[in-house]
mmCIF file of C-alpha atoms in Angstrom:
data_model
loop_
_atom_site.group_PDB
_atom_site.id
_atom_site.type_symbol
_atom_site.label_atom_id
_atom_site.label_comp_id
_atom_site.label_asym_id
_atom_site.label_seq_id
_atom_site.Cartn_x
_atom_site.Cartn_y
_atom_site.Cartn_z
ATOM 1 C CA MET A 255 -22.567 -1.249 24.011
ATOM 2 C CA ILE A 256 -19.217 -0.339 22.411
ATOM 3 C CA VAL A 257 -17.616 -3.241 24.265
ATOM 4 C CA VAL A 258 -20.071 -5.623 22.591
ATOM 5 C CA VAL A 259 -19.256 -4.151 19.158
ATOM 6 C CA GLN A 260 -15.536 -4.460 19.867
ATOM 7 C CA ALA A 261 -15.934 -8.075 20.965
ATOM 8 C CA VAL A 262 -17.994 -8.960 17.877
ATOM 9 C CA VAL A 263 -15.479 -7.361 15.502
ATOM 10 C CA MET A 264 -12.558 -9.048 17.281
ATOM 11 C CA LEU A 265 -14.241 -12.423 16.943
ATOM 12 C CA LEU A 266 -14.883 -11.651 13.277
ATOM 13 C CA VAL A 267 -11.196 -10.811 12.754
ATOM 14 C CA ALA A 268 -10.143 -13.998 14.545
ATOM 15 C CA GLY A 269 -12.570 -16.114 12.522
ATOM 16 C CA LEU A 270 -11.466 -14.614 9.216
ATOM 17 C CA ALA A 271 -7.810 -15.061 10.209
ATOM 18 C CA VAL A 272 -8.470 -18.775 10.688
ATOM 19 C CA ALA A 273 -10.262 -18.836 7.329
ATOM 20 C CA VAL A 274 -7.179 -17.301 5.682
ATOM 21 C CA ALA A 275 -4.912 -19.834 7.359
ATOM 22 C CA VAL A 276 -6.939 -22.891 6.325
ATOM 23 C CA THR A 277 -7.313 -21.797 2.687
ATOM 24 C CA ARG A 278 -4.394 -23.437 0.936
ATOM 25 C CA ASP A 279 -4.775 -22.229 -2.652
ATOM 26 C CA PRO A 280 -3.168 -18.751 -2.938
ATOM 27 C CA LEU A 281 -5.741 -17.507 -5.434
ATOM 28 C CA ARG A 282 -8.712 -18.562 -3.304
ATOM 29 C CA GLN A 283 -6.929 -17.291 -0.206
ATOM 30 C CA LEU A 284 -7.172 -13.731 -1.520
ATOM 31 C CA MET A 285 -10.930 -13.593 -0.942
ATOM 32 C CA PRO A 286 -10.835 -14.387 2.811
ATOM 33 C CA TYR A 287 -7.689 -12.268 3.059
ATOM 34 C CA SER A 288 -9.438 -9.207 1.635
ATOM 35 C CA LEU A 289 -12.364 -9.775 3.998
ATOM 36 C CA PHE A 290 -9.887 -10.189 6.859
ATOM 37 C CA GLY A 291 -8.245 -6.882 5.909
ATOM 38 C CA GLY A 292 -11.630 -5.200 5.764
ATOM 39 C CA ALA A 293 -12.611 -6.605 9.180
ATOM 40 C CA LEU A 294 -9.276 -5.468 10.599
ATOM 41 C CA ALA A 295 -10.007 -1.964 9.283
ATOM 42 C CA VAL A 296 -13.415 -2.048 10.993
ATOM 43 C CA LEU A 297 -11.717 -3.150 14.224
ATOM 44 C CA PHE A 298 -9.316 -0.196 14.057
ATOM 45 C CA LEU A 299 -12.257 2.093 13.395
ATOM 46 C CA VAL A 300 -14.149 0.675 16.383
ATOM 47 C CA LEU A 301 -11.033 1.223 18.508
ATOM 48 C CA GLN A 302 -11.051 4.870 17.364
ATOM 49 C CA ALA A 303 -8.002 4.704 15.128
ATOM 50 C CA PRO A 304 -9.387 5.835 11.745
ATOM 51 C CA ASP A 305 -5.924 6.662 10.372
ATOM 52 C CA VAL A 306 -4.749 3.125 10.963
ATOM 53 C CA ALA A 307 -8.039 1.823 9.562
ATOM 54 C CA LEU A 308 -7.417 3.668 6.291
ATOM 55 C CA SER A 309 -3.874 2.276 6.130
ATOM 56 C CA ALA A 310 -5.234 -1.210 6.767
ATOM 57 C CA ILE A 311 -7.731 -0.827 3.932
ATOM 58 C CA ALA A 312 -5.054 0.502 1.586
ATOM 59 C CA VAL A 313 -2.592 -2.279 2.339
ATOM 60 C CA SER A 314 -4.487 -5.416 3.245
ATOM 61 C CA ALA A 315 -7.700 -4.998 1.279
ATOM 62 C CA LEU A 316 -6.229 -3.411 -1.870
ATOM 63 C CA ALA A 317 -2.474 -3.381 -2.392
ATOM 64 C CA TYR A 318 -1.670 -6.839 -1.049
ATOM 65 C CA PRO A 319 -4.389 -8.708 -3.009
ATOM 66 C CA ALA A 320 -3.496 -6.762 -6.158
ATOM 67 C CA MET A 321 0.186 -7.656 -5.823
ATOM 68 C CA ILE A 322 -0.588 -11.330 -5.161
ATOM 69 C CA LEU A 323 -2.930 -11.444 -8.176
ATOM 70 C CA LEU A 324 -0.252 -9.939 -10.402
ATOM 71 C CA ALA A 325 2.426 -12.257 -9.042
ATOM 72 C CA LEU A 326 0.187 -15.288 -9.599
ATOM 73 C CA ALA A 327 -0.593 -14.129 -13.130
ATOM 74 C CA LYS A 328 3.132 -13.862 -13.789
ATOM 75 C CA VAL A 329 3.971 -17.254 -12.305
ATOM 76 C CA ARG A 330 1.185 -18.991 -14.194
ATOM 77 C CA HIS A 331 2.187 -17.296 -17.393
ATOM 78 C CA ARG A 332 5.654 -18.753 -17.046
ATOM 79 C CA GLU A 333 4.307 -22.223 -16.300
ATOM 80 C CA LYS A 334 2.397 -22.287 -19.577
ATOM 81 C CA MET B 300 8.974 -37.845 10.196
ATOM 82 C CA ASN B 301 5.517 -39.249 10.675
ATOM 83 C CA ALA B 302 2.470 -37.313 11.819
ATOM 84 C CA ARG B 303 2.667 -38.675 15.351
ATOM 85 C CA ALA B 304 6.267 -37.574 15.916
ATOM 86 C CA ARG B 305 5.519 -34.190 14.402
ATOM 87 C CA LEU B 306 2.618 -33.743 16.788
ATOM 88 C CA ALA B 307 4.790 -34.838 19.727
ATOM 89 C CA LEU B 308 7.319 -32.147 18.776
ATOM 90 C CA PHE B 309 4.711 -29.494 18.055
ATOM 91 C CA LEU B 310 2.518 -29.774 21.154
ATOM 92 C CA PRO B 311 5.159 -29.049 23.837
ATOM 93 C CA ALA B 312 6.593 -26.208 21.741
ATOM 94 C CA ALA B 313 3.133 -24.739 21.200
ATOM 95 C CA ALA B 314 2.357 -25.077 24.916
ATOM 96 C CA VAL B 315 5.550 -23.188 25.833
ATOM 97 C CA ALA B 316 4.812 -20.454 23.263
ATOM 98 C CA ALA B 317 1.215 -20.145 24.473
ATOM 99 C CA GLY B 318 2.393 -19.968 28.090
ATOM 100 C CA LEU B 319 4.883 -17.204 27.305
ATOM 101 C CA LEU B 320 2.224 -15.323 25.360
ATOM 102 C CA VAL B 321 -0.315 -15.489 28.171
ATOM 103 C CA TRP B 322 2.370 -14.537 30.718
ATOM 104 C CA GLY B 323 3.346 -11.565 28.558
ATOM 105 C CA PHE B 324 -0.255 -10.444 28.118
ATOM 106 C CA THR B 325 -0.857 -10.437 31.878
ATOM 107 C CA GLY B 326 1.874 -7.798 32.174
ATOM 108 C CA LEU B 327 0.227 -5.445 29.682
ATOM 109 C CA PRO B 328 -1.806 -2.439 30.823
ATOM 110 C CA GLY B 329 -5.569 -3.022 30.913
ATOM 111 C CA PHE B 330 -7.484 -2.903 27.629
ATOM 112 C CA GLY B 331 -8.050 0.721 26.615
ATOM 113 C CA ARG B 332 -5.858 2.122 29.413
ATOM 114 C CA TYR B 333 -2.962 4.277 28.351
ATOM 115 C CA PRO B 334 -0.247 4.600 30.997
ATOM 116 C CA GLY B 335 2.351 6.811 29.292
ATOM 117 C CA PRO B 336 2.508 10.587 29.528
ATOM 118 C CA TYR B 337 3.673 11.238 25.955
ATOM 119 C CA GLY B 338 0.333 10.730 24.175
ATOM 120 C CA ASP B 339 -1.502 12.877 26.702
ATOM 121 C CA VAL B 340 1.000 15.697 26.248
ATOM 122 C CA ILE B 341 0.599 15.588 22.473
ATOM 123 C CA ASN B 342 -3.194 15.452 22.785
ATOM 124 C CA ARG B 343 -3.120 18.543 24.960
ATOM 125 C CA HIS B 344 -0.640 20.628 22.945
ATOM 126 C CA GLY B 345 -0.456 19.155 19.431
ATOM 127 C CA VAL B 346 -3.291 21.109 17.838
ATOM 128 C CA HIS B 347 -2.244 24.384 19.452
ATOM 129 C CA GLN B 348 1.370 24.008 18.406
ATOM 130 C CA ARG B 349 0.826 22.987 14.790
ATOM 131 C CA HIS B 350 -2.753 24.114 13.967
ATOM 132 C CA ALA B 351 -3.391 20.760 12.248
ATOM 133 C CA THR B 352 -6.489 18.981 13.503
ATOM 134 C CA ASN B 353 -5.348 15.442 12.631
ATOM 135 C CA VAL B 354 -2.846 14.908 15.418
ATOM 136 C CA VAL B 355 -1.857 11.496 14.043
ATOM 137 C CA ASN B 356 -0.615 13.200 10.894
ATOM 138 C CA THR B 357 1.207 15.811 12.973
ATOM 139 C CA ILE B 358 2.995 13.076 14.898
ATOM 140 C CA VAL B 359 3.927 11.011 11.862
ATOM 141 C CA PHE B 360 5.155 13.839 9.640
ATOM 142 C CA ASP B 361 6.261 16.418 12.188
ATOM 143 C CA TYR B 362 7.039 15.323 15.752
ATOM 144 C CA ARG B 363 8.601 12.082 14.571
ATOM 145 C CA GLY B 364 9.066 13.164 10.974
ATOM 146 C CA PHE B 365 12.659 11.956 10.855
ATOM 147 C CA ASP B 366 11.553 8.365 11.502
ATOM 148 C CA THR B 367 9.024 8.716 8.737
ATOM 149 C CA VAL B 368 11.666 9.906 6.266
ATOM 150 C CA GLY B 369 13.465 6.637 6.997
ATOM 151 C CA GLU B 370 10.289 4.620 6.454
ATOM 152 C CA GLU B 371 9.737 6.538 3.249
ATOM 153 C CA PHE B 372 13.061 5.374 1.900
ATOM 154 C CA ILE B 373 12.351 1.798 2.977
ATOM 155 C CA LEU B 374 9.293 1.919 0.722
ATOM 156 C CA PHE B 375 11.332 3.572 -2.015
ATOM 157 C CA ALA B 376 14.049 0.921 -1.808
ATOM 158 C CA ALA B 377 11.444 -1.876 -1.797
ATOM 159 C CA VAL B 378 9.733 -0.540 -4.920
ATOM 160 C CA MET B 379 13.071 -0.073 -6.674
ATOM 161 C CA GLY B 380 14.172 -3.579 -5.687
ATOM 162 C CA VAL B 381 11.017 -5.221 -7.044
ATOM 163 C CA THR B 382 11.259 -3.193 -10.233
ATOM 164 C CA LEU B 383 14.883 -4.124 -10.702
ATOM 165 C CA LEU B 384 14.122 -7.830 -10.264
ATOM 166 C CA LEU B 385 11.275 -7.683 -12.739
ATOM 167 C CA ARG B 386 13.298 -5.795 -15.317
ATOM 168 C CA LEU B 387 16.180 -8.233 -15.122
ATOM 169 C CA GLN B 388 13.787 -10.948 -16.200
ATOM 170 C CA ARG B 389 12.252 -8.958 -19.020
ATOM 171 C CA SER B 390 12.480 -10.775 -22.310
ATOM 172 C CA GLU B 391 14.148 -9.361 -25.372
ATOM 173 C CA GLU B 392 11.708 -10.853 -27.790
ATOM 174 C CA GLU B 393 8.043 -10.291 -28.153
ATOM 175 C CA GLU B 394 5.745 -11.612 -30.803
ATOM 176 C CA GLU B 395 2.683 -9.564 -30.027
ATOM 177 C CA THR B 396 2.459 -5.980 -28.826
ATOM 178 C CA PRO B 397 0.840 -5.565 -25.398
ATOM 179 C CA GLU B 398 -1.965 -3.595 -27.024
ATOM 180 C CA GLU B 399 -2.876 -6.521 -29.258
ATOM 181 C CA GLU B 400 -2.795 -8.949 -26.426
ATOM 182 C CA ALA B 401 -4.688 -6.590 -24.158
ATOM 183 C CA ALA B 402 -7.453 -6.388 -26.742
ATOM 184 C CA GLU B 403 -7.499 -10.172 -26.788
ATOM 185 C CA ARG B 404 -7.766 -10.266 -22.997
ATOM 186 C CA ALA B 405 -10.584 -7.770 -22.953
ATOM 187 C CA ARG B 406 -12.526 -9.892 -25.410
ATOM 188 C CA THR B 407 -12.092 -13.122 -23.580
ATOM 189 C CA GLN B 408 -12.076 -12.267 -19.887
ATOM 190 C CA THR B 409 -14.080 -9.239 -18.826
ATOM 191 C CA SER B 410 -17.808 -9.555 -18.265
ATOM 192 C CA ASP B 411 -20.059 -6.553 -18.829
ATOM 193 C CA ALA B 412 -20.896 -6.287 -15.128
ATOM 194 C CA VAL B 413 -17.228 -6.164 -14.085
ATOM 195 C CA HIS B 414 -16.470 -3.764 -16.908
ATOM 196 C CA LEU B 415 -19.253 -1.365 -15.903
ATOM 197 C CA ALA B 416 -18.611 -1.515 -12.146
ATOM 198 C CA ALA B 417 -14.851 -1.073 -12.521
ATOM 199 C CA THR B 418 -15.217 1.778 -15.020
ATOM 200 C CA ALA B 419 -17.657 3.554 -12.708
ATOM 201 C CA MET B 420 -15.152 3.315 -9.839
ATOM 202 C CA VAL B 421 -12.215 4.990 -11.610
ATOM 203 C CA VAL B 422 -13.193 8.635 -11.160
ATOM 204 C CA PRO B 423 -14.499 8.259 -7.567
ATOM 205 C CA SER B 424 -11.293 6.523 -6.499
ATOM 206 C CA VAL B 425 -9.141 9.315 -7.970
ATOM 207 C CA THR B 426 -11.316 11.936 -6.282
ATOM 208 C CA LEU B 427 -11.310 10.158 -2.925
ATOM 209 C CA GLY B 428 -7.567 9.545 -3.128
ATOM 210 C CA LEU B 429 -6.811 13.208 -3.798
ATOM 211 C CA TYR B 430 -9.217 14.228 -1.030
ATOM 212 C CA VAL B 431 -7.544 11.928 1.497
ATOM 213 C CA VAL B 432 -4.077 13.219 0.535
ATOM 214 C CA ILE B 433 -5.004 16.910 0.581
ATOM 215 C CA HIS B 434 -6.970 16.707 3.832
ATOM 216 C CA GLY B 435 -4.424 14.447 5.555
ATOM 217 C CA HIS B 436 -3.624 17.030 8.223
ATOM 218 C CA LEU B 437 -7.319 17.798 8.884
ATOM 219 C CA THR B 438 -9.178 14.491 8.845
ATOM 220 C CA PRO B 439 -8.053 10.851 9.149
ATOM 221 C CA GLY B 440 -5.856 9.909 6.249
ATOM 222 C CA GLY B 441 -2.774 11.420 4.719
ATOM 223 C CA GLY B 442 -0.216 10.795 2.031
ATOM 224 C CA PHE B 443 0.175 7.088 2.564
ATOM 225 C CA GLN B 444 -3.521 6.254 2.772
ATOM 226 C CA GLY B 445 -4.459 8.598 -0.079
ATOM 227 C CA GLY B 446 -1.656 7.192 -2.221
ATOM 228 C CA GLY B 447 -3.050 3.716 -1.628
ATOM 229 C CA VAL B 448 -6.522 4.855 -2.677
ATOM 230 C CA LEU B 449 -5.089 6.529 -5.783
ATOM 231 C CA PHE B 450 -3.409 3.264 -6.708
ATOM 232 C CA THR B 451 -6.833 1.640 -7.000
ATOM 233 C CA ALA B 452 -7.785 3.853 -9.960
ATOM 234 C CA PRO B 453 -5.427 2.182 -12.457
ATOM 235 C CA VAL B 454 -6.292 -1.195 -10.958
ATOM 236 C CA PHE B 455 -9.966 -0.509 -11.691
ATOM 237 C CA LEU B 456 -8.997 0.528 -15.231
ATOM 238 C CA TYR B 457 -7.205 -2.761 -15.593
ATOM 239 C CA LEU B 458 -10.148 -4.708 -14.164
ATOM 240 C CA ALA B 459 -12.377 -2.943 -16.666
ATOM 241 C CA GLY B 460 -10.307 -4.659 -19.330
ATOM 242 C CA ARG B 461 -8.814 -1.381 -20.427
ATOM 243 C CA TYR B 462 -5.206 -2.409 -20.295
ATOM 244 C CA VAL B 463 -4.567 -0.148 -23.265
ATOM 245 C CA ASP B 464 -5.892 2.824 -21.253
ATOM 246 C CA PHE B 465 -3.921 1.669 -18.251
ATOM 247 C CA ARG B 466 -0.766 1.799 -20.336
ATOM 248 C CA ARG B 467 -1.626 5.130 -21.863
ATOM 249 C CA LEU B 468 -2.443 6.722 -18.503
ATOM 250 C CA THR B 469 0.701 5.458 -16.824
ATOM 251 C CA PRO B 470 3.682 6.656 -18.823
ATOM 252 C CA VAL B 471 6.477 4.850 -17.065
ATOM 253 C CA SER B 472 8.969 7.705 -17.233
ATOM 254 C CA LEU B 473 6.488 9.829 -15.297
ATOM 255 C CA LEU B 474 6.086 7.038 -12.717
ATOM 256 C CA ASP B 475 9.845 6.867 -12.330
ATOM 257 C CA PHE B 476 9.876 10.589 -11.826
ATOM 258 C CA GLY B 477 6.898 10.650 -9.438
ATOM 259 C CA GLU B 478 8.361 7.896 -7.298
ATOM 260 C CA GLY B 479 11.704 9.667 -7.038
ATOM 261 C CA ALA B 480 10.296 13.182 -6.710
ATOM 262 C CA GLY B 481 7.906 12.099 -3.942
ATOM 263 C CA ALA B 482 10.644 10.469 -1.894
ATOM 264 C CA ALA B 483 13.102 13.276 -2.539
ATOM 265 C CA GLY B 484 10.510 15.992 -1.901
ATOM 266 C CA PHE B 485 9.984 14.846 1.676
ATOM 267 C CA ALA B 486 13.722 14.843 2.365
ATOM 268 C CA VAL B 487 14.176 18.204 0.620
ATOM 269 C CA ILE B 488 11.427 19.828 2.726
ATOM 270 C CA GLY B 489 13.455 18.759 5.754
ATOM 271 C CA LEU B 490 16.656 20.178 4.270
ATOM 272 C CA GLY B 491 14.834 23.412 3.460
ATOM 273 C CA ALA B 492 14.356 24.025 7.165
ATOM 274 C CA MET B 493 18.077 23.421 7.724
ATOM 275 C CA ALA B 494 18.982 25.868 4.957
ATOM 276 C CA VAL B 495 17.450 28.704 6.966
ATOM 277 C CA GLY B 496 19.039 27.618 10.228
ATOM 278 C CA TYR B 497 16.447 25.335 11.836
ATOM 279 C CA PRO B 498 16.706 21.632 12.726
ATOM 280 C CA TYR B 499 15.949 19.062 10.036
ATOM 281 C CA LEU B 500 12.203 18.909 9.207
ATOM 282 C CA ALA B 501 11.394 21.756 11.609
ATOM 283 C CA ASN B 502 7.902 22.968 10.725
ATOM 284 C CA ILE B 503 8.694 26.605 9.927
ATOM 285 C CA ILE B 504 6.027 27.479 7.351
ATOM 286 C CA GLY B 505 3.141 29.631 8.644
ATOM 287 C CA LYS B 506 0.740 27.534 10.705
ATOM 288 C CA GLY B 507 -2.443 28.907 9.119
ATOM 289 C CA VAL B 508 -5.992 28.812 10.464
ATOM 290 C CA LYS B 509 -7.016 25.675 12.349
ATOM 291 C CA GLY B 510 -9.286 23.501 10.196
ATOM 292 C CA SER B 511 -8.510 25.128 6.855
ATOM 293 C CA VAL B 512 -6.656 23.251 4.118
ATOM 294 C CA PHE B 513 -3.778 25.690 4.445
ATOM 295 C CA SER B 514 -2.852 24.921 8.018
ATOM 296 C CA GLY B 515 -0.305 22.825 9.814
ATOM 297 C CA GLY B 516 2.701 24.361 8.057
ATOM 298 C CA ASP B 517 4.590 21.888 5.871
ATOM 299 C CA LEU B 518 2.233 18.967 6.582
ATOM 300 C CA LEU B 519 0.232 19.546 3.396
ATOM 301 C CA LEU B 520 3.409 19.570 1.291
ATOM 302 C CA ILE B 521 4.717 16.417 2.944
ATOM 303 C CA ASN B 522 1.378 14.662 2.474
ATOM 304 C CA LEU B 523 1.431 15.573 -1.227
ATOM 305 C CA CYS B 524 4.990 14.227 -1.593
ATOM 306 C CA VAL B 525 4.194 10.996 0.224
ATOM 307 C CA GLY B 526 0.937 10.560 -1.689
ATOM 308 C CA LEU B 527 2.799 10.979 -4.958
ATOM 309 C CA GLU B 528 5.483 8.521 -3.940
ATOM 310 C CA VAL B 529 3.115 5.840 -2.653
ATOM 311 C CA ALA B 530 0.729 6.058 -5.620
ATOM 312 C CA ALA B 531 3.565 6.136 -8.159
ATOM 313 C CA GLY B 532 5.390 3.306 -6.402
ATOM 314 C CA PHE B 533 2.376 0.975 -6.289
ATOM 315 C CA VAL B 534 1.362 1.735 -9.876
ATOM 316 C CA PHE B 535 4.970 1.250 -10.937
ATOM 317 C CA ILE B 536 5.127 -2.239 -9.466
ATOM 318 C CA ALA B 537 1.747 -3.122 -10.986
ATOM 319 C CA TRP B 538 2.928 -1.769 -14.342
ATOM 320 C CA GLU B 539 6.104 -3.830 -14.262
ATOM 321 C CA PHE B 540 4.173 -6.963 -13.350
ATOM 322 C CA MET B 541 1.679 -6.425 -16.138
ATOM 323 C CA GLU B 542 4.367 -5.664 -18.691
ATOM 324 C CA GLN B 543 5.985 -8.916 -17.724
ATOM 325 C CA THR B 544 2.861 -10.976 -17.836
ATOM 326 C CA LEU B 545 1.921 -9.606 -21.218
ATOM 327 C CA MET B 546 5.289 -9.283 -22.876
ATOM 328 C CA VAL B 547 7.383 -12.228 -21.841
ATOM 329 C CA ARG B 548 7.043 -14.698 -24.658
ATOM 330 C CA SER B 549 10.214 -16.707 -24.314
ATOM 331 C CA ALA B 550 13.102 -17.078 -21.945
ATOM 332 C CA VAL B 551 15.724 -14.352 -21.831
ATOM 333 C CA PRO B 552 18.660 -15.224 -24.100
ATOM 334 C CA ARG B 553 21.883 -15.749 -22.190
ATOM 335 C CA GLY B 554 23.954 -12.618 -21.928
ATOM 336 C CA PHE B 555 21.012 -10.256 -22.368
ATOM 337 C CA GLU B 556 19.588 -10.533 -18.863
ATOM 338 C CA GLY B 557 20.607 -7.037 -17.837
ATOM 339 C CA SER B 558 19.170 -5.116 -20.759
ATOM 340 C CA GLY B 559 15.474 -5.217 -19.926
ATOM 341 C CA ARG B 560 13.463 -3.215 -22.436
ATOM 342 C CA ARG B 561 10.607 -0.954 -21.628
ATOM 343 C CA GLY B 562 8.181 -1.530 -24.437
ATOM 344 C CA LYS B 563 6.685 1.553 -25.959
ATOM 345 C CA GLY B 564 5.564 3.262 -22.765
#
């Protein structure tokens, strides 16, 4: 049973990783990236590494998208 | 180079890389099988030695605490580097105060649904962040993870269109201090052990009762320091970015690049 769950979550991570890679616009890319980070956290949880899962949530689902958003806001502001 | 030539270059290279990868993977231990003795030893003795039930936290901040001090200062240096870069670019002139422009932003950009949802999330994220930091040595989590959760609170404030509150709640001098104090605190805890004749970062404080908040010796203190540093560092970067986005009205005059101002914060 747990093997099935692990396989499903791994496929989900792989699929979302491809989605991140094929999204070219940085702003749009954040949405699949956040989902990818969330799926990665679920994978770590399924593999019984809740500490790493929390780190993954903190970095890839929160901090990274926030930083990219702010950086984009800054770049666009300058372009105006 | 046309698409055909690029493909001709890419395919053999990709095939070689894929071959190496597959070859490497075949040499790995089976999925879920752990061959080394070290993890088993720690699993058997970690909780008894340190009285902290989250062995991961014990490893990161105690058994290999010295490595983690190094990582801590990598984060510190990264935050300081980003801040320095952003401040160098800070403009000298500003036509509108950030508060005025923030009010403008709130009017034009935030929908009621986002405003309500983000406002409702502020207090829970602070509570959860503090919980994760304080219980780092008991349950999954710790300073780094809790600090990351704490960072979301000001982000939610910002999403709620309350940039004015965001500014008011994040006095930058305090962020400076928190960032430095968190990083230094970890190192100083290590030095404290040396001061009384033990190795650096030796866990010499009373071990406490297994499962209680006051257990695991210095782990709670280290988690608090790291939580403070991570939260302050992230908020600091966000603050600098937002200051920039809101304040920069024109290019920096030549010769004034180094004297970035801090606004009113």
